[in-house]
Coordinates of C-alpha atoms in Angstrom, one line a residue:
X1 CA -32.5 0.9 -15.0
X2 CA -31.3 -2.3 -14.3
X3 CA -29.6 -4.0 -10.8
X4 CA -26.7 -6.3 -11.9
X5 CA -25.5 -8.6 -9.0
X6 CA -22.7 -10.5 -8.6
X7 CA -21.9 -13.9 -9.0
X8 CA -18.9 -13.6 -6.6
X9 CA -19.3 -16.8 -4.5
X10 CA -17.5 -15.9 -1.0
X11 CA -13.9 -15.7 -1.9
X12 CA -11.5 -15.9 1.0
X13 CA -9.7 -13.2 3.4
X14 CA -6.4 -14.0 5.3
X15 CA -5.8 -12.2 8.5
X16 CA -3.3 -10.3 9.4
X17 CA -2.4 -12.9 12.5
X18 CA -2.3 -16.5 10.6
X19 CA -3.9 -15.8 7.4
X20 CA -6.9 -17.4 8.8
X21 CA -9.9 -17.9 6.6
X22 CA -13.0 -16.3 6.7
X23 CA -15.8 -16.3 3.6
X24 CA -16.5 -13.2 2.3
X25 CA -20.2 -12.9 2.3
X26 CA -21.9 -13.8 -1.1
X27 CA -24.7 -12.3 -2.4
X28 CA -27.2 -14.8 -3.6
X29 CA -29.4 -13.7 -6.1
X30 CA -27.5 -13.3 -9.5
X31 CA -30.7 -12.3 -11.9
X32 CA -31.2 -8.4 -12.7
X33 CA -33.6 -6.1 -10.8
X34 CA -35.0 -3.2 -10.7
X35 CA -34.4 -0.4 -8.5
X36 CA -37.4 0.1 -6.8
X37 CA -36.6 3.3 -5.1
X38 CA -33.3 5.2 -4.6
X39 CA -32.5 6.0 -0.7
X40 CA -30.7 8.7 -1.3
X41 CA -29.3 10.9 -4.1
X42 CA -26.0 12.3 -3.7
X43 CA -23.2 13.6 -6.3
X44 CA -20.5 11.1 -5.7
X45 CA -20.6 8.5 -4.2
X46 CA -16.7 7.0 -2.5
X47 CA -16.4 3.5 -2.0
X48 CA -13.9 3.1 0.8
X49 CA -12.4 5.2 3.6
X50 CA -8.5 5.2 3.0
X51 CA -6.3 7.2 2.5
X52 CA -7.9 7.3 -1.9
X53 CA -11.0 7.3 -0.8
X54 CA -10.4 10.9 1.7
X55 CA -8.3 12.5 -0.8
X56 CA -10.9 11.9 -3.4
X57 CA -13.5 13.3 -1.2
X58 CA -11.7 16.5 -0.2
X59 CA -10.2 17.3 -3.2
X60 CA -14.1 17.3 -5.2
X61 CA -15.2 19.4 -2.3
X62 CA -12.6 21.6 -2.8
X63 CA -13.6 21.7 -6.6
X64 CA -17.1 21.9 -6.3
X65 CA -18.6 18.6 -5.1
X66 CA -21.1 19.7 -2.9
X67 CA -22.7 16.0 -1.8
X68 CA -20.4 13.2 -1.1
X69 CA -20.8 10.3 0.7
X70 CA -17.8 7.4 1.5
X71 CA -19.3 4.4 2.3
X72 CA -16.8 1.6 4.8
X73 CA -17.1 -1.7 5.1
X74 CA -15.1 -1.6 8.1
X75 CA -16.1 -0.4 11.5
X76 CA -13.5 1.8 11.3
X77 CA -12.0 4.7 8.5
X78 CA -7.9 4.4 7.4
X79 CA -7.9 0.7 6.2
X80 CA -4.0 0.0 5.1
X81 CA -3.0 3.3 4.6
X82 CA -3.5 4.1 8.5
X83 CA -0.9 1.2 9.1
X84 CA 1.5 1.9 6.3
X85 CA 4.9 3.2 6.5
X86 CA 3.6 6.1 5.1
X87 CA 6.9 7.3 3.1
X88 CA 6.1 9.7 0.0
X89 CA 7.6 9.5 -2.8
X90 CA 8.3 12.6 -4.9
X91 CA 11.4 14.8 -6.2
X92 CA 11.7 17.8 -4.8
X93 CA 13.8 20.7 -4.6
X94 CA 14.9 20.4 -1.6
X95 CA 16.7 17.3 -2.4
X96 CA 19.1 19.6 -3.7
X97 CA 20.4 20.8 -0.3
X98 CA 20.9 17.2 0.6
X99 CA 23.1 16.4 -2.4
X100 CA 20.1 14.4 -4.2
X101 CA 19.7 14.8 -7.8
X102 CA 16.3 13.8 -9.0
X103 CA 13.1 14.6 -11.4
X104 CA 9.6 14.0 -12.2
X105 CA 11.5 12.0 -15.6
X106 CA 14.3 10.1 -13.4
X107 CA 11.3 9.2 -10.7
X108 CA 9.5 7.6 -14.1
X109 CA 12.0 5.8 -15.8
X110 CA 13.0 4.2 -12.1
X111 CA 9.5 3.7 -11.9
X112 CA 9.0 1.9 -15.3
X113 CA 12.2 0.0 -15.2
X114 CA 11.4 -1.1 -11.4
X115 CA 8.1 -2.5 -12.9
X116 CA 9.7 -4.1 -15.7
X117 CA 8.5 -1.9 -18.3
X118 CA 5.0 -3.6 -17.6
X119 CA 3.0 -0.3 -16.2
X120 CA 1.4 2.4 -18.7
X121 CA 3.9 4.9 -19.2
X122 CA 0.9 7.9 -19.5
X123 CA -0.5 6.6 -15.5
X124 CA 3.6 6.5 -14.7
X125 CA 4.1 10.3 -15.9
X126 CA 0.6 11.6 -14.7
X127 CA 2.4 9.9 -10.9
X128 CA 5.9 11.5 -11.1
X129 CA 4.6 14.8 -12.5
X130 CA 1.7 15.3 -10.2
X131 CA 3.3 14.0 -6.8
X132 CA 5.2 17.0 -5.9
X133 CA 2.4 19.5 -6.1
X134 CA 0.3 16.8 -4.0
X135 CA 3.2 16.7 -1.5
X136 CA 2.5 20.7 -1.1
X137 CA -1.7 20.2 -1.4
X138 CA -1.0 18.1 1.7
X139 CA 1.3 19.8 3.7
X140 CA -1.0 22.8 3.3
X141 CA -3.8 20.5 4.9
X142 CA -1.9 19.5 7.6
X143 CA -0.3 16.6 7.5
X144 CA 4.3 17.5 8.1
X145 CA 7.0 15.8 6.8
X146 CA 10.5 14.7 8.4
X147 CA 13.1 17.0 6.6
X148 CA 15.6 14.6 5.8
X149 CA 14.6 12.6 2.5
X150 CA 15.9 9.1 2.8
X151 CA 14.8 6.1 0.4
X152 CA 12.7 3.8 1.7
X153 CA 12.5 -0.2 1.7
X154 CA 12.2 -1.3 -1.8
X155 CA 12.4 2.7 -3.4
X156 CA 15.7 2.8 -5.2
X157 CA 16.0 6.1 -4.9
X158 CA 16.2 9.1 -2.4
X159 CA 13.1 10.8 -2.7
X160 CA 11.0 9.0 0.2
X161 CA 9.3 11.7 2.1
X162 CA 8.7 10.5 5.9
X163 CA 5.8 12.1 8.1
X164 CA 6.4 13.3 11.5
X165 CA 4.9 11.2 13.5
X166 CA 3.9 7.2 13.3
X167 CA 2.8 5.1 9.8
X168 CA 0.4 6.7 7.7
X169 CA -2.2 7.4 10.0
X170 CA -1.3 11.0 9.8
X171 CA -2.6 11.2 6.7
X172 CA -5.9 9.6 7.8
X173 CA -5.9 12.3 10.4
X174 CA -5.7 15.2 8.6
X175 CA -7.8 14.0 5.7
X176 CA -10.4 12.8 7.5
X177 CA -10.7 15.8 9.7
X178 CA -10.7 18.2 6.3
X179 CA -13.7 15.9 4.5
X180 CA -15.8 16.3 8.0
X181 CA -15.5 20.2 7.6
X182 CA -16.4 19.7 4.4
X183 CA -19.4 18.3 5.1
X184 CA -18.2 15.0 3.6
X185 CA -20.6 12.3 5.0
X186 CA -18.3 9.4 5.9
X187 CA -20.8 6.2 6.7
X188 CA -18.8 3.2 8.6
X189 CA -20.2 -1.0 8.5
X190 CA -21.7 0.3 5.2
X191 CA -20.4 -3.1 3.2
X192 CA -21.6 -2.3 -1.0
X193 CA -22.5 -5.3 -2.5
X194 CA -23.3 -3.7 -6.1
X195 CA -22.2 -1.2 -8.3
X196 CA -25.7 -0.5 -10.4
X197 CA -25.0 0.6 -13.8
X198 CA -28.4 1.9 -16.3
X199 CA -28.0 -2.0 -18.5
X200 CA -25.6 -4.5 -17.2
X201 CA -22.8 -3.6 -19.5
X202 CA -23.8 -0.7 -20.7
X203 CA -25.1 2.8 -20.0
X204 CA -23.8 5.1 -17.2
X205 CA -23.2 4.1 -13.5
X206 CA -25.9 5.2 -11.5
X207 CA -25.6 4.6 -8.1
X208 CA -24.6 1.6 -5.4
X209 CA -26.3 -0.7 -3.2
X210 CA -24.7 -1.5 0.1
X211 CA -25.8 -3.1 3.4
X212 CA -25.7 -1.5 6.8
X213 CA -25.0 -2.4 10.7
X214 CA -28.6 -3.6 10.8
X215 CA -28.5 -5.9 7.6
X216 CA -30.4 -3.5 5.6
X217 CA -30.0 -3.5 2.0
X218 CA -29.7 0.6 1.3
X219 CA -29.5 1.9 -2.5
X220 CA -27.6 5.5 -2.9
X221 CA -28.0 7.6 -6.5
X222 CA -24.9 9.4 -7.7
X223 CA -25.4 12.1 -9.9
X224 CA -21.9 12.7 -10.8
X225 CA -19.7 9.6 -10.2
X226 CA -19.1 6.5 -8.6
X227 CA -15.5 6.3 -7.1
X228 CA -13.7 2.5 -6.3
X229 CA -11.3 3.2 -3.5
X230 CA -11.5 -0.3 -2.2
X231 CA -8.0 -1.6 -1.7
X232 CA -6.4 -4.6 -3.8
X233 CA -7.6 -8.3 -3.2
X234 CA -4.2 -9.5 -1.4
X235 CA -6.0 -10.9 1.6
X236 CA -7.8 -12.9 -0.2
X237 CA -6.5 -16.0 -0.4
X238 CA -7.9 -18.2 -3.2
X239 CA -8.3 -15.0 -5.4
X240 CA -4.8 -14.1 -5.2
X241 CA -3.5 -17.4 -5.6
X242 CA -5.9 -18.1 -8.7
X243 CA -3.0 -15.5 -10.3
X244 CA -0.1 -16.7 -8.7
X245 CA -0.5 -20.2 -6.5
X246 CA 2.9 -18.9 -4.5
X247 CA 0.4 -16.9 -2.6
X248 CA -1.4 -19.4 -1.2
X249 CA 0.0 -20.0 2.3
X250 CA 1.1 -16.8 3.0
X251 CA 0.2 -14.2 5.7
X252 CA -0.5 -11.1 4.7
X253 CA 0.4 -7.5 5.9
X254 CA -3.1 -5.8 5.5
X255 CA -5.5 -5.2 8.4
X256 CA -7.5 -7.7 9.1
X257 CA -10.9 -7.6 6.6
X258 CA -9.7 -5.1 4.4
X259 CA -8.5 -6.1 1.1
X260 CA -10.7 -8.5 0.3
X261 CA -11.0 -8.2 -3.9
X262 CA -15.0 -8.0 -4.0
X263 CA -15.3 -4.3 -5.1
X264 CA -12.9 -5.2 -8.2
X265 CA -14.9 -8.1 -8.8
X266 CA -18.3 -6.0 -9.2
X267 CA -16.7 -3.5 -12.0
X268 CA -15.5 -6.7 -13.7
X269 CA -19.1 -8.3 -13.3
X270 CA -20.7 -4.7 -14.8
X271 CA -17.4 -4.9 -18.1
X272 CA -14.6 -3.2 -16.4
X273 CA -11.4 -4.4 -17.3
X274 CA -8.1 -5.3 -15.0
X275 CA -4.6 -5.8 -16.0
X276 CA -1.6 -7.5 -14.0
X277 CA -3.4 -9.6 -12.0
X278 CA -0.5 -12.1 -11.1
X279 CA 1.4 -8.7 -10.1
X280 CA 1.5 -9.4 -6.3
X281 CA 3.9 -7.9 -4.1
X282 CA 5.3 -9.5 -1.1
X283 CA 7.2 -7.4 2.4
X284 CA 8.7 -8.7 4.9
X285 CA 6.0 -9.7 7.9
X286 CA 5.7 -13.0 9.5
X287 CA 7.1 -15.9 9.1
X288 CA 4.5 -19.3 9.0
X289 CA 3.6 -20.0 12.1
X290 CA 3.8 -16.4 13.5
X291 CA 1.3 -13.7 14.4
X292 CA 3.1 -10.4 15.2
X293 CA 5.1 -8.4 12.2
X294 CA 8.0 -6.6 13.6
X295 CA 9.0 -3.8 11.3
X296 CA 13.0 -3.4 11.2
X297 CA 13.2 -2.8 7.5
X298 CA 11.5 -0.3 6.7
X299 CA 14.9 2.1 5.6
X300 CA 17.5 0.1 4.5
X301 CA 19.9 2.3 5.0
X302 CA 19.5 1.2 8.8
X303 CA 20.1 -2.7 8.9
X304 CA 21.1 -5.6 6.9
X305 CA 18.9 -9.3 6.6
X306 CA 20.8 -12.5 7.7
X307 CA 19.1 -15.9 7.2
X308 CA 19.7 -18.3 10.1
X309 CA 23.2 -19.0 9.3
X310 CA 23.9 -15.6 10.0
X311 CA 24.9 -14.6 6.4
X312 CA 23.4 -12.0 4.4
X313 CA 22.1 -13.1 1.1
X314 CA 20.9 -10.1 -0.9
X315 CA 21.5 -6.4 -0.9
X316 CA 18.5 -4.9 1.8
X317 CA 18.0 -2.3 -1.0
X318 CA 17.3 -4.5 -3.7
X319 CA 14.0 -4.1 -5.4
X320 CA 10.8 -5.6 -3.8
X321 CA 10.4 -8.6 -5.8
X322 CA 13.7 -9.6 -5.5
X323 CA 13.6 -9.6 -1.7
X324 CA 10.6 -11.6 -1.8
X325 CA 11.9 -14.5 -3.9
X326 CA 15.1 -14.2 -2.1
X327 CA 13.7 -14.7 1.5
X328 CA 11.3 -17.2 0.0
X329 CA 14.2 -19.5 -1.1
X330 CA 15.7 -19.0 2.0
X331 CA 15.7 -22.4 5.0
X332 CA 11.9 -21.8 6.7
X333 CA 11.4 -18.9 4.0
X334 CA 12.4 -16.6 6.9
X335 CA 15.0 -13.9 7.1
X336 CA 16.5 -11.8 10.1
X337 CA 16.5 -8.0 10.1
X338 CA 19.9 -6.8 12.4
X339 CA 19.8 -3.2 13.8
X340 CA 22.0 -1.7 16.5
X341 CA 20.1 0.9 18.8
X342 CA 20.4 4.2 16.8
X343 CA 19.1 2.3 13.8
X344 CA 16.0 1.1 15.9
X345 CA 15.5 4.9 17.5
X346 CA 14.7 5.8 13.4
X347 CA 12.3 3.4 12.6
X348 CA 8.6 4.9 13.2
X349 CA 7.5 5.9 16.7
X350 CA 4.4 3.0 15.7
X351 CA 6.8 0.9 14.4
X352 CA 8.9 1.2 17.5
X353 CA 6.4 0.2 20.0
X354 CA 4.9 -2.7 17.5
X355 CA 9.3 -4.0 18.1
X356 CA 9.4 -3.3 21.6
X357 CA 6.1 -5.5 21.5
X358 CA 7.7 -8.6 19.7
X359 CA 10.4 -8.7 22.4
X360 CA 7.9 -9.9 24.6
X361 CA 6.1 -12.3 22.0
X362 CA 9.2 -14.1 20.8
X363 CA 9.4 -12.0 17.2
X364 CA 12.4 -10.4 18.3
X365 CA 15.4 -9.9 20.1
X366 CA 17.8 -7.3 22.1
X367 CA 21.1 -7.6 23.8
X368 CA 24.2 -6.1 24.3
X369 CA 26.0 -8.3 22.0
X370 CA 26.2 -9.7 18.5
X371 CA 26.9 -13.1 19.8
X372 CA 24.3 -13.3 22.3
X373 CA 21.6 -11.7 20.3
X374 CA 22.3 -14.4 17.6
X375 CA 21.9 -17.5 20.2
X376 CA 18.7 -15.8 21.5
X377 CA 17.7 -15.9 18.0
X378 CA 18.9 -19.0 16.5
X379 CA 21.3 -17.4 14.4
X380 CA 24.6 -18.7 13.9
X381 CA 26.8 -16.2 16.5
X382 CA 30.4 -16.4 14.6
X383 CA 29.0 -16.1 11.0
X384 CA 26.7 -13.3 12.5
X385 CA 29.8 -11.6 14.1
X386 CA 31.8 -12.0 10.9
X387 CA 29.2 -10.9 8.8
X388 CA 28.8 -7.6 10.7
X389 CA 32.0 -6.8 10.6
X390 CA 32.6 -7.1 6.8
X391 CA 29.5 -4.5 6.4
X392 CA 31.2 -2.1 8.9
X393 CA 34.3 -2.3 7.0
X394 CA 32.4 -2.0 3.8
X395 CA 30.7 1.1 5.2
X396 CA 34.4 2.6 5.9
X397 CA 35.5 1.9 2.5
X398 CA 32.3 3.5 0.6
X399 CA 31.8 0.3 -0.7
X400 CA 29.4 -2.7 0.7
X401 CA 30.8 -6.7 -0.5
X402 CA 27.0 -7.4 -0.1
X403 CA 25.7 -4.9 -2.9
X404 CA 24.4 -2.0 -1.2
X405 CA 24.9 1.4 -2.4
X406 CA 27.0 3.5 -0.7
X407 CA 24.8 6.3 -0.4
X408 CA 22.5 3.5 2.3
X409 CA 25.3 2.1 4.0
X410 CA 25.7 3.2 7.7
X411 CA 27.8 1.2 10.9
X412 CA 25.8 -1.1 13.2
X413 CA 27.7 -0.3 16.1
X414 CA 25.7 0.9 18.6
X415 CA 24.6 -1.7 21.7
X416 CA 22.5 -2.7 22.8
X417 CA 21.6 -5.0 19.1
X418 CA 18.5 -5.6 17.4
X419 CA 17.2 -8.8 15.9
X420 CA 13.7 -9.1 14.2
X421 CA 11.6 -11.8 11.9
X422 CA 11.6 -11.4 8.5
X423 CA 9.6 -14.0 6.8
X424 CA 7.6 -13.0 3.7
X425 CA 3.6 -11.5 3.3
X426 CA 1.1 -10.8 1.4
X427 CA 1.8 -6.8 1.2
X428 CA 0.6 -5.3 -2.3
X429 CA -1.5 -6.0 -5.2
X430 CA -0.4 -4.1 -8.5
X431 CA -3.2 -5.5 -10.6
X432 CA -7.1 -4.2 -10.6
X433 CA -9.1 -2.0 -13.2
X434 CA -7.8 -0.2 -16.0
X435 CA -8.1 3.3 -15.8
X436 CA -7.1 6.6 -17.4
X437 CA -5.3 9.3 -16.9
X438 CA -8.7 10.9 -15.5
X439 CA -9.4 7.8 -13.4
X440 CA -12.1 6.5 -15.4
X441 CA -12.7 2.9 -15.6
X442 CA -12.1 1.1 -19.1
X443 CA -14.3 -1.4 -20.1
X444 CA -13.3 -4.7 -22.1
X445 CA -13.9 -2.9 -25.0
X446 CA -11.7 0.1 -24.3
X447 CA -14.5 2.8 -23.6
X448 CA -14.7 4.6 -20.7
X449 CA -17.6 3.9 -18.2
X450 CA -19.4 6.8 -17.8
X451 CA -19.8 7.5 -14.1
X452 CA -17.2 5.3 -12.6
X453 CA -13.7 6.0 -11.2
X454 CA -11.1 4.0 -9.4
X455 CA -8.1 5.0 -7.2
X456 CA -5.3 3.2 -5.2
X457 CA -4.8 -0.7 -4.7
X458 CA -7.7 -1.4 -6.8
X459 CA -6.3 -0.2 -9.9
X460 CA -3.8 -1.3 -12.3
X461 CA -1.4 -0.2 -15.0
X462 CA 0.5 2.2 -12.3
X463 CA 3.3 -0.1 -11.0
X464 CA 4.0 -2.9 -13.2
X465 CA 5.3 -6.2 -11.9
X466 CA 6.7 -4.2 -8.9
X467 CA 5.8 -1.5 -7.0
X468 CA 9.0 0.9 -5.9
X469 CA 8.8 1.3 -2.0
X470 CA 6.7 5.0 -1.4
X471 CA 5.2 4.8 -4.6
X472 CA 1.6 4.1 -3.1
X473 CA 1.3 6.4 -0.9
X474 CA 2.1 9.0 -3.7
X475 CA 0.0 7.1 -5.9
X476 CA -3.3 7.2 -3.7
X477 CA -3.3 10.7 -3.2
X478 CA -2.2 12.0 -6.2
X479 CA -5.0 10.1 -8.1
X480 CA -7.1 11.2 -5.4
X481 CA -6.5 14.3 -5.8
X482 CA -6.8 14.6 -9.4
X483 CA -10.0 12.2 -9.7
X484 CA -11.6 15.1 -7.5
X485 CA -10.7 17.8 -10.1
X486 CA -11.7 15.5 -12.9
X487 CA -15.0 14.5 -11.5
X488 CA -15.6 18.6 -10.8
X489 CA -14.8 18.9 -14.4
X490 CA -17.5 17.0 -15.9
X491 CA -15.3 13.9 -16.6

């Protein structure tokens, strides 16, 4: 058995704040080793604590796993997912009662088509046709949905499924709770710094190496399977703008040390291969300059973007990409969302408090009025005024002069008004490995690689060039889910 270490030469991570950069550290020695003794042997072995990595674990449990270890690099479990959103996507037949049509087919073609036709159609179909049951699998765990089915920022579509209470860290809850009964051993400041496969581009992989609290070096056996739930590589600043130089000098929406890119790079450096790469995916966050994201746009059905000259310049449900390279173009690449009070009293009770924040840090704005709002934000107050009333009039009509679909268009009416920055981050990777239908890691060659899985952010082939708003969350646990039952099955 052979160690294969990585030449991966400290790439960088922005922060969350400034996009600030820190070295990843590098591991030095790039010769083969060998193993002189395993630390521990275990079935499966998780790398990362998200949301991919919990549903992984608990769903082999629940299929027979018996030994499982996840292994953090952080000091602390939930990594993006605990911040997200959290919105589901799935059909569902109770979006009949609320006059939605939709289908596992519909939610792939949108799904295809909002990628541009760039993601594998099998990964697409093995999404929409598995999210609803996974829906169910996690209600039945705990975690509750919001009744009313609404379409999230970037989702095209009415099928977003909301949780109760604030972003996603419901789901980290609940998950993480389930694995522990399980007698899933979760292992925090546990950074992995090799995947060990039997020859360095061949053979099964074996096992991990990965470094603890104390700096020491710790190598774990897995019987069964070695699962990649380590996030994309979109805080990472010189490897994401390697794929697209755009990136460079933006911040970046994912918590701070987290989605770094050095897990992907290991299954490259043992023959795994990656796809859309320069697929990177870009949500409204700060602006240049600032350090606190206010979160106003998260359901577009409940505000509308101006730029500074109080104008609005694309429809706010437009797909993802497009918002990005609209705001991008924009004077200072920084947008405005507005909101009137009942739209702010829907946002997320996290995503409430994070805006009631920025009032105090200068990220955003309240008053009573449209006009003064706009000159406490340095928006133009007459176009803003204008501008407001065309939507509300649109909104009447059934028909929005800016583009929206009717079905999103509601009044901003309410005082006191809302005003929030929206510059442009770092959000979403859509490149990483190639995988299966199984989750199995494919290999330059197109083989599988025996013992090795991959789920969430550090995959690719899911979402094409852009990633529908709610699709990730479905995406993470319903490969999670079915990684566990493939792993039970032998595969």
């Amino acid at each position: 058995m052979t160690l294969n270490r990585r030449r991966f030469l400290a790439g960088s991570v922005g922060t969350t704040a400034a996009a600030a950069i820190t070295a990843i550290p590098a591991v030095a020695n790039a010769t083969a080793q060998k193993v002189a003794k395993w630390d521990k042997t275990v079935e499966m072995v998780v790398i990362g604590a998200g949301g991919a990595g919990l549903a992984t674990a608990v769903s082999a449990a629940e299929h027979g796993i018996k030994d499982i270890i996840i292994l953090e690099k952080m000091a602390f479990i939930g990594g993006n997912t605990a911040v997200a959103t959290g919105a589901f996507n799935t059909s569902d037949p109770a979006q009949k009662e609320q006059g939605i049509e939709d289908s596992p087919e519909l939610h792939a073609e949108q799904t295809l088509k909002g990628g541009d036709y760039r993601a594998n159609p099998e990964l697409v179909r093995t999404l929409t046709y598995n999210s609803y049951e996974t829906l169910e699998w996690l209600e039945k765990k705990g975690v509750r949905f919001q009744p009313k089915i609404l379409q999230v920022y970037g989702a095209l579509w009415p099928r977003s499924h909301a949780t109760e209470a604030s972003k996603g860290s419901d789901y980290i809850r609940v998950l993480s709770t389930e694995a522990k009964k399980q007698g899933t051993e979760i292992v925090t400041n546990a950074r992995v710094v090799d995947i060990i496969r039997e020859e360095p581009l061949a053979g099964r992989v074996i096992g991990v190496e990965y470094v603890d609290r104390a700096g020491k070096h710790i190598f774990i056996r897995a019987t069964k399977a070695v699962v990649a739930c380590a996030g994309g590589f979109g805080a990472n600043r010189e490897m994401r703008s390697l794929h697209d130089p755009r990136m460079y000098n933006l911040t970046t929406t994912n918590v701070e040390g987290t989605s770094t890119g050095e897990v992907l790079v290991m299954m490259q450096d043992i023959g795994a291969e990656v796809t859309g790469m320069d697929h990177i995916q870009c949500n409204p966050g700060c602006p240049p300059g600032r350090k606190l994201r206010v979160n106003m746009f998260s359901w577009p059905q409940n505000m509308i973007m101006v730029g500074y000259d109080g104008k609005r310049f694309i429809a706010e449900d437009s797909r993802r990409d497009q918002m990005r390279d609209a705001i991008l173009s924009l004077p200072k690449q920084t947008a405005f969302c507005i909101q009137d009070d009942y739209g702010q009293s829907l946002n997320n009770k996290g995503h409430q408090k994070d805006n009631h924040r920025a009032l105090e840090t200068g990220d955003a704005w309240r008053a009573d009025t449209l006009e003064e709002l706009a000159k406490k934000a340095g928006i133009d107050p007459a176009n803003l005024v204008k501008t407001v009333e065309e939507y509300n009039k649109g909104c009447d009509a059934g028909k929005d002069p800016g583009g929206k679909k009717p079905r999103n268009l509601r009044r901003i009416e309410k005082a006191p008004f809302w005003a929030g920055f929206a510059g442009m981050s770092v959000h979403h990777t859509m490149g990483g490995a190639v995988i299966n239908k199984d989750t199995q890691v494919i290999d330059r060659h197109g083989k599988v690689i025996p013992g090795l899985h991959a789920v969430g952010e550090i995959t690719g082939g899911i979402h094409g060039s852009n990633r529908l708003g709610g699709n990730a969350i479905a995406d993470i646990f319903t490969f999670g889910r079915l990684t566990g039952i493939a792993i039970a099955a032998g595969k």
